[in-house]
């Protein structure tokens, strides 16, 4: 069951632009994680958010967890070609004792 | 480098053949997972092992079996491969279930003809 909906599915922008990727659900999560995956490789963890309303920054990337812990966003400032990749959100449903549930991902292409 | 090692990286099988995908981690993680990734479908959980000695079904377990051989190793077996099992398979591990981040292997690209 796909609990997490990511939007947009595809995003093609030019270097220097800003963008936001969304991860939404009707379920409550104990935590949400963001991963980046490059072609031919496995996903790599970027960040974990656990508290409603939490904001974390990783250089030009800003991650926010919704107040109700049902959604999250990833904002990239001044995108660079090195940001190109598939961005995946993954959630740990509250009280589930289960493995992470992944969204389908947002494929980002940043052109020079 | 510490991490998750998957073998093989590529495999082509004929329908009906069997094979085992191997996965090993050297981070002393308790939990291990097998996912498959298909275009437009995202990552879907096949099986997971919360700790050594336990295994549980995920979202798409049919046609697969797993073995948690020890704390380090978690294998995935296809007993009779079908074209629908053509996919990229990822093994991952984490310290525990829940909010702990996953470390993924680099994947096995499997084609069933």
PDB file of C-alpha atoms in Angstrom:
ATOM      1  CA  UNK A   1       0.000   0.000   0.000  1.00  0.00           C
ATOM      2  CA  UNK A   2       1.386   3.363  -1.077  1.00  0.00           C
ATOM      3  CA  UNK A   3       0.851   5.641   1.903  1.00  0.00           C
ATOM      4  CA  UNK A   4       2.964   8.517   0.640  1.00  0.00           C
ATOM      5  CA  UNK A   5       2.196  10.635  -2.410  1.00  0.00           C
ATOM      6  CA  UNK A   6       5.033  12.673  -3.855  1.00  0.00           C
ATOM      7  CA  UNK A   7       4.667  15.630  -6.189  1.00  0.00           C
ATOM      8  CA  UNK A   8       5.691  16.563  -8.709  1.00  0.00           C
ATOM      9  CA  UNK A   9       6.675  13.265 -10.294  1.00  0.00           C
ATOM     10  CA  UNK A  10       9.156  14.953 -12.652  1.00  0.00           C
ATOM     11  CA  UNK A  11      10.875  18.313 -12.471  1.00  0.00           C
ATOM     12  CA  UNK A  12      13.255  19.847 -15.014  1.00  0.00           C
ATOM     13  CA  UNK A  13      14.784  23.187 -14.095  1.00  0.00           C
ATOM     14  CA  UNK A  14      17.790  25.344 -14.888  1.00  0.00           C
ATOM     15  CA  UNK A  15      20.740  25.886 -12.629  1.00  0.00           C
ATOM     16  CA  UNK A  16      20.107  28.598 -10.066  1.00  0.00           C
ATOM     17  CA  UNK A  17      16.344  28.073  -9.771  1.00  0.00           C
ATOM     18  CA  UNK A  18      14.568  27.170  -6.549  1.00  0.00           C
ATOM     19  CA  UNK A  19      12.212  24.211  -6.188  1.00  0.00           C
ATOM     20  CA  UNK A  20      10.015  22.425  -3.680  1.00  0.00           C
ATOM     21  CA  UNK A  21       9.082  18.755  -3.589  1.00  0.00           C
ATOM     22  CA  UNK A  22       6.114  17.566  -1.551  1.00  0.00           C
ATOM     23  CA  UNK A  23       5.376  14.339   0.274  1.00  0.00           C
ATOM     24  CA  UNK A  24       1.802  13.929   1.517  1.00  0.00           C
ATOM     25  CA  UNK A  25      -0.246  11.309   3.314  1.00  0.00           C
ATOM     26  CA  UNK A  26      -3.447  10.845   5.279  1.00  0.00           C
ATOM     27  CA  UNK A  27      -1.515   8.747   7.801  1.00  0.00           C
ATOM     28  CA  UNK A  28       0.484   9.947  10.790  1.00  0.00           C
ATOM     29  CA  UNK A  29       4.158   9.089  10.859  1.00  0.00           C
ATOM     30  CA  UNK A  30       6.597   8.754  13.730  1.00  0.00           C
ATOM     31  CA  UNK A  31       9.283   9.972  11.368  1.00  0.00           C
ATOM     32  CA  UNK A  32       9.855  10.903   7.753  1.00  0.00           C
ATOM     33  CA  UNK A  33      13.073  10.405   5.883  1.00  0.00           C
ATOM     34  CA  UNK A  34      14.365  11.801   2.607  1.00  0.00           C
ATOM     35  CA  UNK A  35      16.710   9.922   0.304  1.00  0.00           C
ATOM     36  CA  UNK A  36      18.451  10.780  -2.954  1.00  0.00           C
ATOM     37  CA  UNK A  37      19.148   8.131  -5.539  1.00  0.00           C
ATOM     38  CA  UNK A  38      21.471   8.450  -8.502  1.00  0.00           C
ATOM     39  CA  UNK A  39      21.265   6.186 -11.577  1.00  0.00           C
ATOM     40  CA  UNK A  40      22.629   2.706 -10.949  1.00  0.00           C
ATOM     41  CA  UNK A  41      22.965   3.249  -7.211  1.00  0.00           C
ATOM     42  CA  UNK A  42      20.923   2.646  -4.091  1.00  0.00           C
ATOM     43  CA  UNK A  43      19.162   5.489  -2.257  1.00  0.00           C
ATOM     44  CA  UNK A  44      21.267   7.498   0.187  1.00  0.00           C
ATOM     45  CA  UNK A  45      19.760   8.978   3.338  1.00  0.00           C
ATOM     46  CA  UNK A  46      19.695  12.790   3.424  1.00  0.00           C
ATOM     47  CA  UNK A  47      17.749  13.537   6.586  1.00  0.00           C
ATOM     48  CA  UNK A  48      15.298  12.205   9.178  1.00  0.00           C
ATOM     49  CA  UNK A  49      12.642  14.448  10.760  1.00  0.00           C
ATOM     50  CA  UNK A  50      10.772  13.246  13.825  1.00  0.00           C
ATOM     51  CA  UNK A  51       8.997  16.215  15.473  1.00  0.00           C
ATOM     52  CA  UNK A  52       5.928  17.930  14.023  1.00  0.00           C
ATOM     53  CA  UNK A  53       6.928  21.316  12.615  1.00  0.00           C
ATOM     54  CA  UNK A  54      10.620  20.410  12.597  1.00  0.00           C
ATOM     55  CA  UNK A  55      12.857  22.112  10.043  1.00  0.00           C
ATOM     56  CA  UNK A  56      16.282  20.792   9.125  1.00  0.00           C
ATOM     57  CA  UNK A  57      18.815  22.295   6.757  1.00  0.00           C
ATOM     58  CA  UNK A  58      21.506  20.532   4.793  1.00  0.00           C
ATOM     59  CA  UNK A  59      23.471  23.207   2.904  1.00  0.00           C
ATOM     60  CA  UNK A  60      21.022  24.408   0.199  1.00  0.00           C
ATOM     61  CA  UNK A  61      18.376  21.799   1.092  1.00  0.00           C
ATOM     62  CA  UNK A  62      15.654  22.576   3.641  1.00  0.00           C
ATOM     63  CA  UNK A  63      13.388  19.836   4.971  1.00  0.00           C
ATOM     64  CA  UNK A  64      10.186  20.424   6.894  1.00  0.00           C
ATOM     65  CA  UNK A  65       7.911  18.005   8.731  1.00  0.00           C
ATOM     66  CA  UNK A  66       4.257  19.021   8.890  1.00  0.00           C
ATOM     67  CA  UNK A  67       2.747  19.995  12.226  1.00  0.00           C
ATOM     68  CA  UNK A  68       0.413  16.981  12.151  1.00  0.00           C
ATOM     69  CA  UNK A  69       3.247  14.667  11.053  1.00  0.00           C
ATOM     70  CA  UNK A  70       1.363  13.659   7.903  1.00  0.00           C
ATOM     71  CA  UNK A  71       3.446  15.492   5.317  1.00  0.00           C
ATOM     72  CA  UNK A  72       6.864  16.842   4.523  1.00  0.00           C
ATOM     73  CA  UNK A  73       8.561  19.100   2.004  1.00  0.00           C
ATOM     74  CA  UNK A  74      12.021  19.454   0.539  1.00  0.00           C
ATOM     75  CA  UNK A  75      13.102  22.866  -0.725  1.00  0.00           C
ATOM     76  CA  UNK A  76      16.259  23.332  -2.758  1.00  0.00           C
ATOM     77  CA  UNK A  77      17.690  26.831  -3.122  1.00  0.00           C
ATOM     78  CA  UNK A  78      19.760  27.728  -6.179  1.00  0.00           C
ATOM     79  CA  UNK A  79      19.751  24.230  -7.656  1.00  0.00           C
ATOM     80  CA  UNK A  80      22.933  22.887  -9.190  1.00  0.00           C
ATOM     81  CA  UNK A  81      23.487  20.070 -11.735  1.00  0.00           C
ATOM     82  CA  UNK A  82      24.866  17.952  -8.899  1.00  0.00           C
ATOM     83  CA  UNK A  83      21.373  17.983  -7.334  1.00  0.00           C
ATOM     84  CA  UNK A  84      20.063  15.887 -10.231  1.00  0.00           C
ATOM     85  CA  UNK A  85      18.597  12.604  -9.061  1.00  0.00           C
ATOM     86  CA  UNK A  86      15.543  10.802  -7.730  1.00  0.00           C
ATOM     87  CA  UNK A  87      14.305  12.137  -4.401  1.00  0.00           C
ATOM     88  CA  UNK A  88      12.371   9.683  -2.259  1.00  0.00           C
ATOM     89  CA  UNK A  89      10.448  10.305   0.913  1.00  0.00           C
ATOM     90  CA  UNK A  90       9.859   7.419   3.304  1.00  0.00           C
ATOM     91  CA  UNK A  91       7.725   7.192   6.407  1.00  0.00           C
ATOM     92  CA  UNK A  92       7.587   5.120   9.521  1.00  0.00           C
ATOM     93  CA  UNK A  93       3.828   4.829  10.260  1.00  0.00           C
ATOM     94  CA  UNK A  94       3.012   5.609  13.875  1.00  0.00           C
ATOM     95  CA  UNK A  95       2.725   2.546  16.122  1.00  0.00           C
ATOM     96  CA  UNK A  96       3.251   0.189  13.188  1.00  0.00           C
ATOM     97  CA  UNK A  97       6.465  -1.590  14.113  1.00  0.00           C
ATOM     98  CA  UNK A  98       6.931  -2.002  10.376  1.00  0.00           C
ATOM     99  CA  UNK A  99       9.477  -1.230   7.725  1.00  0.00           C
ATOM    100  CA  UNK A 100       9.590   2.135   5.964  1.00  0.00           C
ATOM    101  CA  UNK A 101       6.946   2.940   3.380  1.00  0.00           C
ATOM    102  CA  UNK A 102       8.373   4.786   0.366  1.00  0.00           C
ATOM    103  CA  UNK A 103       6.820   7.306  -1.982  1.00  0.00           C
ATOM    104  CA  UNK A 104       7.277   6.818  -5.713  1.00  0.00           C
ATOM    105  CA  UNK A 105       9.809   9.605  -5.917  1.00  0.00           C
ATOM    106  CA  UNK A 106      10.434  12.900  -7.676  1.00  0.00           C
ATOM    107  CA  UNK A 107      12.878  12.799 -10.562  1.00  0.00           C
ATOM    108  CA  UNK A 108      14.825  16.074 -10.694  1.00  0.00           C
ATOM    109  CA  UNK A 109      16.939  17.234 -13.626  1.00  0.00           C
ATOM    110  CA  UNK A 110      18.993  20.395 -13.241  1.00  0.00           C
ATOM    111  CA  UNK A 111      20.558  21.649 -16.460  1.00  0.00           C
ATOM    112  CA  UNK A 112      23.458  24.129 -16.649  1.00  0.00           C
TER     113      UNK A 112
ATOM    114  CA  UNK B   1      34.127   1.104   3.184  1.00  0.00           C
ATOM    115  CA  UNK B   2      31.457  -0.072   5.638  1.00  0.00           C
ATOM    116  CA  UNK B   3      28.092  -0.701   4.100  1.00  0.00           C
ATOM    117  CA  UNK B   4      25.756  -3.144   2.415  1.00  0.00           C
ATOM    118  CA  UNK B   5      27.115  -5.491  -0.230  1.00  0.00           C
ATOM    119  CA  UNK B   6      24.837  -7.161  -2.759  1.00  0.00           C
ATOM    120  CA  UNK B   7      25.730  -9.875  -5.226  1.00  0.00           C
ATOM    121  CA  UNK B   8      25.379 -10.312  -8.126  1.00  0.00           C
ATOM    122  CA  UNK B   9      25.026  -6.846  -9.696  1.00  0.00           C
ATOM    123  CA  UNK B  10      23.401  -8.158 -12.872  1.00  0.00           C
ATOM    124  CA  UNK B  11      21.634 -11.413 -13.707  1.00  0.00           C
ATOM    125  CA  UNK B  12      19.607 -12.798 -16.586  1.00  0.00           C
ATOM    126  CA  UNK B  13      17.390 -15.808 -15.869  1.00  0.00           C
ATOM    127  CA  UNK B  14      15.135 -17.919 -17.982  1.00  0.00           C
ATOM    128  CA  UNK B  15      11.543 -18.355 -16.853  1.00  0.00           C
ATOM    129  CA  UNK B  16      11.365 -21.145 -14.286  1.00  0.00           C
ATOM    130  CA  UNK B  17      14.987 -20.921 -13.175  1.00  0.00           C
ATOM    131  CA  UNK B  18      15.879 -20.294  -9.570  1.00  0.00           C
ATOM    132  CA  UNK B  19      18.474 -18.052  -7.981  1.00  0.00           C
ATOM    133  CA  UNK B  20      19.491 -16.487  -4.689  1.00  0.00           C
ATOM    134  CA  UNK B  21      20.404 -12.846  -4.224  1.00  0.00           C
ATOM    135  CA  UNK B  22      22.958 -12.337  -1.495  1.00  0.00           C
ATOM    136  CA  UNK B  23      23.192  -9.408   0.901  1.00  0.00           C
ATOM    137  CA  UNK B  24      25.667  -8.717   3.704  1.00  0.00           C
ATOM    138  CA  UNK B  25      26.163  -5.723   5.994  1.00  0.00           C
ATOM    139  CA  UNK B  26      29.077  -4.914   8.251  1.00  0.00           C
ATOM    140  CA  UNK B  27      27.526  -2.151  10.378  1.00  0.00           C
ATOM    141  CA  UNK B  28      26.220  -4.423  13.139  1.00  0.00           C
ATOM    142  CA  UNK B  29      22.652  -3.486  12.170  1.00  0.00           C
ATOM    143  CA  UNK B  30      19.787  -5.518  13.585  1.00  0.00           C
ATOM    144  CA  UNK B  31      17.202  -5.030  10.834  1.00  0.00           C
ATOM    145  CA  UNK B  32      17.479  -5.918   7.173  1.00  0.00           C
ATOM    146  CA  UNK B  33      15.163  -5.517   4.182  1.00  0.00           C
ATOM    147  CA  UNK B  34      14.586  -6.499   0.584  1.00  0.00           C
ATOM    148  CA  UNK B  35      12.861  -4.036  -1.774  1.00  0.00           C
ATOM    149  CA  UNK B  36      12.190  -4.113  -5.477  1.00  0.00           C
ATOM    150  CA  UNK B  37      12.128  -0.975  -7.607  1.00  0.00           C
ATOM    151  CA  UNK B  38      10.113  -0.790 -10.807  1.00  0.00           C
ATOM    152  CA  UNK B  39       9.457   2.237 -13.057  1.00  0.00           C
ATOM    153  CA  UNK B  40       6.435   4.161 -11.827  1.00  0.00           C
ATOM    154  CA  UNK B  41       6.006   1.895  -8.795  1.00  0.00           C
ATOM    155  CA  UNK B  42       8.664   3.162  -6.439  1.00  0.00           C
ATOM    156  CA  UNK B  43      10.305   0.951  -3.842  1.00  0.00           C
ATOM    157  CA  UNK B  44       8.113  -1.902  -2.658  1.00  0.00           C
ATOM    158  CA  UNK B  45       8.949  -4.044   0.341  1.00  0.00           C
ATOM    159  CA  UNK B  46       9.284  -7.767  -0.339  1.00  0.00           C
ATOM    160  CA  UNK B  47      10.421  -9.144   3.030  1.00  0.00           C
ATOM    161  CA  UNK B  48      12.122  -7.789   6.092  1.00  0.00           C
ATOM    162  CA  UNK B  49      13.893  -9.103   9.156  1.00  0.00           C
ATOM    163  CA  UNK B  50      13.496  -7.000  12.275  1.00  0.00           C
ATOM    164  CA  UNK B  51      16.247  -8.931  14.042  1.00  0.00           C
ATOM    165  CA  UNK B  52      18.304 -12.077  13.673  1.00  0.00           C
ATOM    166  CA  UNK B  53      16.021 -15.107  13.695  1.00  0.00           C
ATOM    167  CA  UNK B  54      12.879 -13.318  12.478  1.00  0.00           C
ATOM    168  CA  UNK B  55      11.474 -12.637   9.026  1.00  0.00           C
ATOM    169  CA  UNK B  56       8.180 -11.089   7.933  1.00  0.00           C
ATOM    170  CA  UNK B  57       6.333 -10.521   4.691  1.00  0.00           C
ATOM    171  CA  UNK B  58       6.153  -7.121   3.136  1.00  0.00           C
ATOM    172  CA  UNK B  59       3.870  -5.711   0.479  1.00  0.00           C
ATOM    173  CA  UNK B  60       4.856  -8.038  -2.416  1.00  0.00           C
ATOM    174  CA  UNK B  61       6.159 -11.373  -1.011  1.00  0.00           C
ATOM    175  CA  UNK B  62       4.628 -13.806  -3.527  1.00  0.00           C
ATOM    176  CA  UNK B  63       7.228 -15.771  -5.484  1.00  0.00           C
ATOM    177  CA  UNK B  64      10.030 -15.034  -3.027  1.00  0.00           C
ATOM    178  CA  UNK B  65      11.574 -16.570   0.063  1.00  0.00           C
ATOM    179  CA  UNK B  66      14.164 -15.169   2.444  1.00  0.00           C
ATOM    180  CA  UNK B  67      16.707 -16.422   4.931  1.00  0.00           C
ATOM    181  CA  UNK B  68      18.313 -14.434   7.716  1.00  0.00           C
ATOM    182  CA  UNK B  69      21.455 -16.546   7.862  1.00  0.00           C
ATOM    183  CA  UNK B  70      23.026 -14.588  10.734  1.00  0.00           C
ATOM    184  CA  UNK B  71      23.119 -10.990  11.884  1.00  0.00           C
ATOM    185  CA  UNK B  72      25.146  -9.928   8.840  1.00  0.00           C
ATOM    186  CA  UNK B  73      23.482 -11.796   5.994  1.00  0.00           C
ATOM    187  CA  UNK B  74      19.983 -11.746   4.515  1.00  0.00           C
ATOM    188  CA  UNK B  75      19.332 -13.620   1.267  1.00  0.00           C
ATOM    189  CA  UNK B  76      16.415 -13.493  -1.169  1.00  0.00           C
ATOM    190  CA  UNK B  77      15.488 -16.559  -3.210  1.00  0.00           C
ATOM    191  CA  UNK B  78      13.415 -16.815  -6.352  1.00  0.00           C
ATOM    192  CA  UNK B  79      12.320 -20.442  -6.633  1.00  0.00           C
ATOM    193  CA  UNK B  80      10.798 -20.281 -10.121  1.00  0.00           C
ATOM    194  CA  UNK B  81      11.490 -16.973 -11.811  1.00  0.00           C
ATOM    195  CA  UNK B  82       8.766 -15.253 -13.819  1.00  0.00           C
ATOM    196  CA  UNK B  83       9.021 -12.274 -16.228  1.00  0.00           C
ATOM    197  CA  UNK B  84       7.022 -10.219 -13.696  1.00  0.00           C
ATOM    198  CA  UNK B  85      10.020 -10.505 -11.369  1.00  0.00           C
ATOM    199  CA  UNK B  86      12.185  -8.498 -13.744  1.00  0.00           C
ATOM    200  CA  UNK B  87      13.225  -5.588 -11.560  1.00  0.00           C
ATOM    201  CA  UNK B  88      16.018  -3.935  -9.633  1.00  0.00           C
ATOM    202  CA  UNK B  89      16.368  -5.447  -6.178  1.00  0.00           C
ATOM    203  CA  UNK B  90      17.771  -3.514  -3.229  1.00  0.00           C
ATOM    204  CA  UNK B  91      18.874  -4.819   0.113  1.00  0.00           C
ATOM    205  CA  UNK B  92      19.001  -2.383   3.015  1.00  0.00           C
ATOM    206  CA  UNK B  93      19.815  -2.435   6.702  1.00  0.00           C
ATOM    207  CA  UNK B  94      19.156  -0.247   9.733  1.00  0.00           C
ATOM    208  CA  UNK B  95      20.050  -0.260  13.386  1.00  0.00           C
ATOM    209  CA  UNK B  96      16.445  -1.038  14.341  1.00  0.00           C
ATOM    210  CA  UNK B  97      12.979  -0.845  12.800  1.00  0.00           C
ATOM    211  CA  UNK B  98      11.312   2.532  12.793  1.00  0.00           C
ATOM    212  CA  UNK B  99      12.918   5.934  12.528  1.00  0.00           C
ATOM    213  CA  UNK B 100      16.460   4.707  11.983  1.00  0.00           C
ATOM    214  CA  UNK B 101      17.859   5.544   8.580  1.00  0.00           C
ATOM    215  CA  UNK B 102      18.450   2.813   6.059  1.00  0.00           C
ATOM    216  CA  UNK B 103      21.732   2.017   4.332  1.00  0.00           C
ATOM    217  CA  UNK B 104      21.135   0.543   0.894  1.00  0.00           C
ATOM    218  CA  UNK B 105      23.243  -1.690  -1.287  1.00  0.00           C
ATOM    219  CA  UNK B 106      23.883  -0.743  -4.892  1.00  0.00           C
ATOM    220  CA  UNK B 107      21.248  -3.142  -6.209  1.00  0.00           C
ATOM    221  CA  UNK B 108      20.879  -6.220  -8.390  1.00  0.00           C
ATOM    222  CA  UNK B 109      19.404  -5.732 -11.852  1.00  0.00           C
ATOM    223  CA  UNK B 110      17.495  -8.921 -12.684  1.00  0.00           C
ATOM    224  CA  UNK B 111      15.984  -9.742 -16.056  1.00  0.00           C
ATOM    225  CA  UNK B 112      13.763 -12.805 -16.502  1.00  0.00           C
ATOM    226  CA  UNK B 113      13.242 -13.841 -20.116  1.00  0.00           C
TER     227      UNK B 113
END
